[in-house]
Amino acid sequence: MSSPHDFDFFHGEWDVVNRSRTDFLDPDSDWVEFPATSRCWPLFDGAANIDEIDMPHLGSKGLTLRLFDLETEQWSLTWSSSRTGKLFPPVSGRFEGERGEFHGDDTYDGKDVRVRFVWSGISATTARWEQAFSVDGGDTWVSNWVMEFTRASGTPGA
């Protein structure tokens, strides 16, 4: 069952290796790799958090707001980019054991897409996030962005 403390592992500072596809909907497109740094801090005694990721390679920063709904026992994750200053539609879901899976609907390049975020590989010093899009309602997925997080040197784990 998910709880308000599912994302406690993520509080603090991280070094990030990003891999993203050059075309988010083409499973045969190339991957681009680039570094980033991220910082996450808790709110609402852990039932919410915000992280900011700095991606100099892209010339932008991103922000994620995570909120735990006590009634449904699900998280909603909402992303924003410094490039647009707009909130993207949220994804929602929960953790089952050490894996968190979150789904939502959005558009990409003029097409309706189903979005999936997966958190896995969680430890005091590492975590993995993966994004995938589906244009057929979730029957098939194209993984298009992966972030490998490593605890920044000298910062304690949660």
C-alpha positions as MATLAB code, in Angstrom:
seq = 'MSSPHDFDFFHGEWDVVNRSRTDFLDPDSDWVEFPATSRCWPLFDGAANIDEIDMPHLGSKGLTLRLFDLETEQWSLTWSSSRTGKLFPPVSGRFEGERGEFHGDDTYDGKDVRVRFVWSGISATTARWEQAFSVDGGDTWVSNWVMEFTRASGTPGA';
ca = [
       0.000    0.000    0.000;
       1.178    3.493   -0.720;
       1.731    5.904    2.143;
       2.540    9.584    2.642;
       6.194    8.567    3.069;
       6.732    6.697   -0.222;
       8.944    9.472   -1.592;
      10.987   10.046    1.585;
      13.874    8.264   -0.172;
      14.028   11.125   -2.677;
      14.565   14.000   -0.260;
      17.968   15.619   -0.690;
      20.405   16.223   -3.520;
      21.094   13.964   -6.486;
      23.341   13.680   -9.517;
      21.349   12.503  -12.517;
      22.230   10.751  -15.759;
      19.448   11.351  -18.292;
      18.810    9.344  -21.444;
      16.053   10.565  -23.718;
      14.905    9.612  -27.184;
      15.281   12.117  -29.991;
      11.649   11.310  -30.931;
       9.467   10.386  -27.938;
       7.079    8.313  -30.080;
       9.619    6.434  -32.235;
      11.048    3.312  -30.568;
      13.855    3.277  -33.134;
      15.005    6.854  -32.561;
      18.409    7.544  -31.044;
      19.094    8.097  -27.366;
      20.797   11.262  -26.112;
      22.591   11.187  -22.752;
      23.257   14.214  -20.552;
      23.872   15.076  -16.875;
      21.693   17.011  -14.457;
      21.386   17.773  -10.760;
      18.247   17.493   -8.669;
      17.117   18.590   -5.237;
      13.946   17.435   -3.454;
      12.429   18.704   -0.232;
       9.396   17.496    1.759;
       6.201   19.364    2.604;
       3.105   18.415    4.640;
       5.177   16.119    6.922;
       6.099   13.978    3.908;
       2.677   13.810    2.225;
       3.957   16.207   -0.438;
       7.279   17.152   -1.957;
       8.810   19.326   -4.620;
      11.905   18.666   -6.647;
      13.784   20.875   -9.051;
      16.058   19.411  -11.696;
      18.662   21.533  -13.477;
      19.446   20.342  -17.009;
      22.078   22.709  -18.477;
      22.322   20.553  -21.633;
      18.699   21.445  -22.416;
      19.003   25.009  -21.134;
      16.093   24.443  -18.772;
      14.949   23.361  -15.351;
      12.035   21.192  -14.352;
       9.859   21.017  -11.281;
       7.696   18.199   -9.987;
       5.022   18.585   -7.320;
       3.962   15.320   -5.674;
       0.860   15.147   -3.460;
      -0.467   12.147   -1.538;
      -4.269   11.879   -1.481;
      -5.140   10.460    1.952;
      -8.579    9.307    0.790;
      -7.516    7.344   -2.308;
      -4.015    6.517   -1.003;
      -2.601    7.574   -4.367;
      -0.018   10.088   -5.414;
      -0.481   12.744   -8.089;
       2.686   13.963   -9.823;
       2.598   17.210  -11.764;
       5.510   18.428  -13.903;
       6.432   21.898  -15.106;
       9.291   23.105  -17.294;
      11.038   26.462  -17.114;
      10.704   26.532  -20.915;
       6.931   26.973  -20.715;
       6.047   27.878  -17.134;
       2.948   25.692  -17.507;
       1.822   22.667  -15.512;
       1.519   19.482  -17.526;
      -1.426   17.148  -16.792;
      -0.754   15.021  -13.695;
      -0.064   11.323  -13.522;
      -1.397    9.366  -10.561;
      -0.727    6.019   -8.974;
       0.948    4.285   -6.101;
       3.795    2.168   -4.886;
       3.523   -1.597   -4.658;
       6.582   -2.703   -2.740;
       9.673   -0.975   -4.122;
       8.058    0.025   -7.434;
       5.860    3.039   -8.067;
       3.734    3.231  -11.211;
       1.822    6.334  -12.277;
      -0.436    6.973  -15.315;
      -2.091    9.934  -16.982;
      -3.218   11.430  -20.271;
      -1.487   14.176  -22.241;
      -0.709   15.239  -25.798;
       2.652   15.104  -27.526;
       3.377   16.523  -30.958;
      -0.360   16.922  -31.567;
      -1.191   13.311  -30.628;
      -3.095   12.051  -27.600;
      -0.782    9.932  -25.461;
      -1.119    7.811  -22.374;
       1.806    8.557  -20.039;
       3.475    6.163  -17.611;
       6.086    7.022  -14.965;
       7.842    4.186  -13.134;
      10.053    4.601  -10.063;
      12.305    1.613   -9.270;
      15.799    0.656   -8.115;
      15.271    2.629   -4.939;
      17.930    2.640   -2.232;
      19.518    5.210    0.068;
      21.947    6.142   -2.722;
      20.193    5.322   -6.016;
      16.834    5.535   -7.778;
      15.549    5.136  -11.317;
      12.722    6.980  -13.079;
      11.383    6.021  -16.486;
       8.809    7.671  -18.723;
       6.936    5.902  -21.508;
       4.217    7.005  -23.936;
       1.456    4.969  -25.547;
      -0.629    6.057  -28.539;
      -2.886    2.979  -28.415;
      -4.436    3.344  -24.967;
      -1.691    1.459  -23.137;
      -1.468   -1.677  -25.289;
       2.118   -0.837  -26.292;
       4.608    1.590  -24.748;
       7.639    3.506  -26.013;
      10.127    4.205  -23.235;
      11.437    7.656  -24.062;
      13.195    9.065  -20.989;
      15.203    7.433  -18.211;
      16.830    9.161  -15.250;
      19.380    7.322  -13.117;
      19.754    9.105   -9.765;
      22.832    8.814   -7.547;
      22.969   10.510   -4.173;
      25.170   13.620   -4.479;
      28.518   13.205   -2.768;
      28.459   14.180    0.888;
      24.662   14.321    1.242;
      22.894   11.904    3.581;
      20.182    9.528    2.410;
      16.646    9.865    3.721;
];
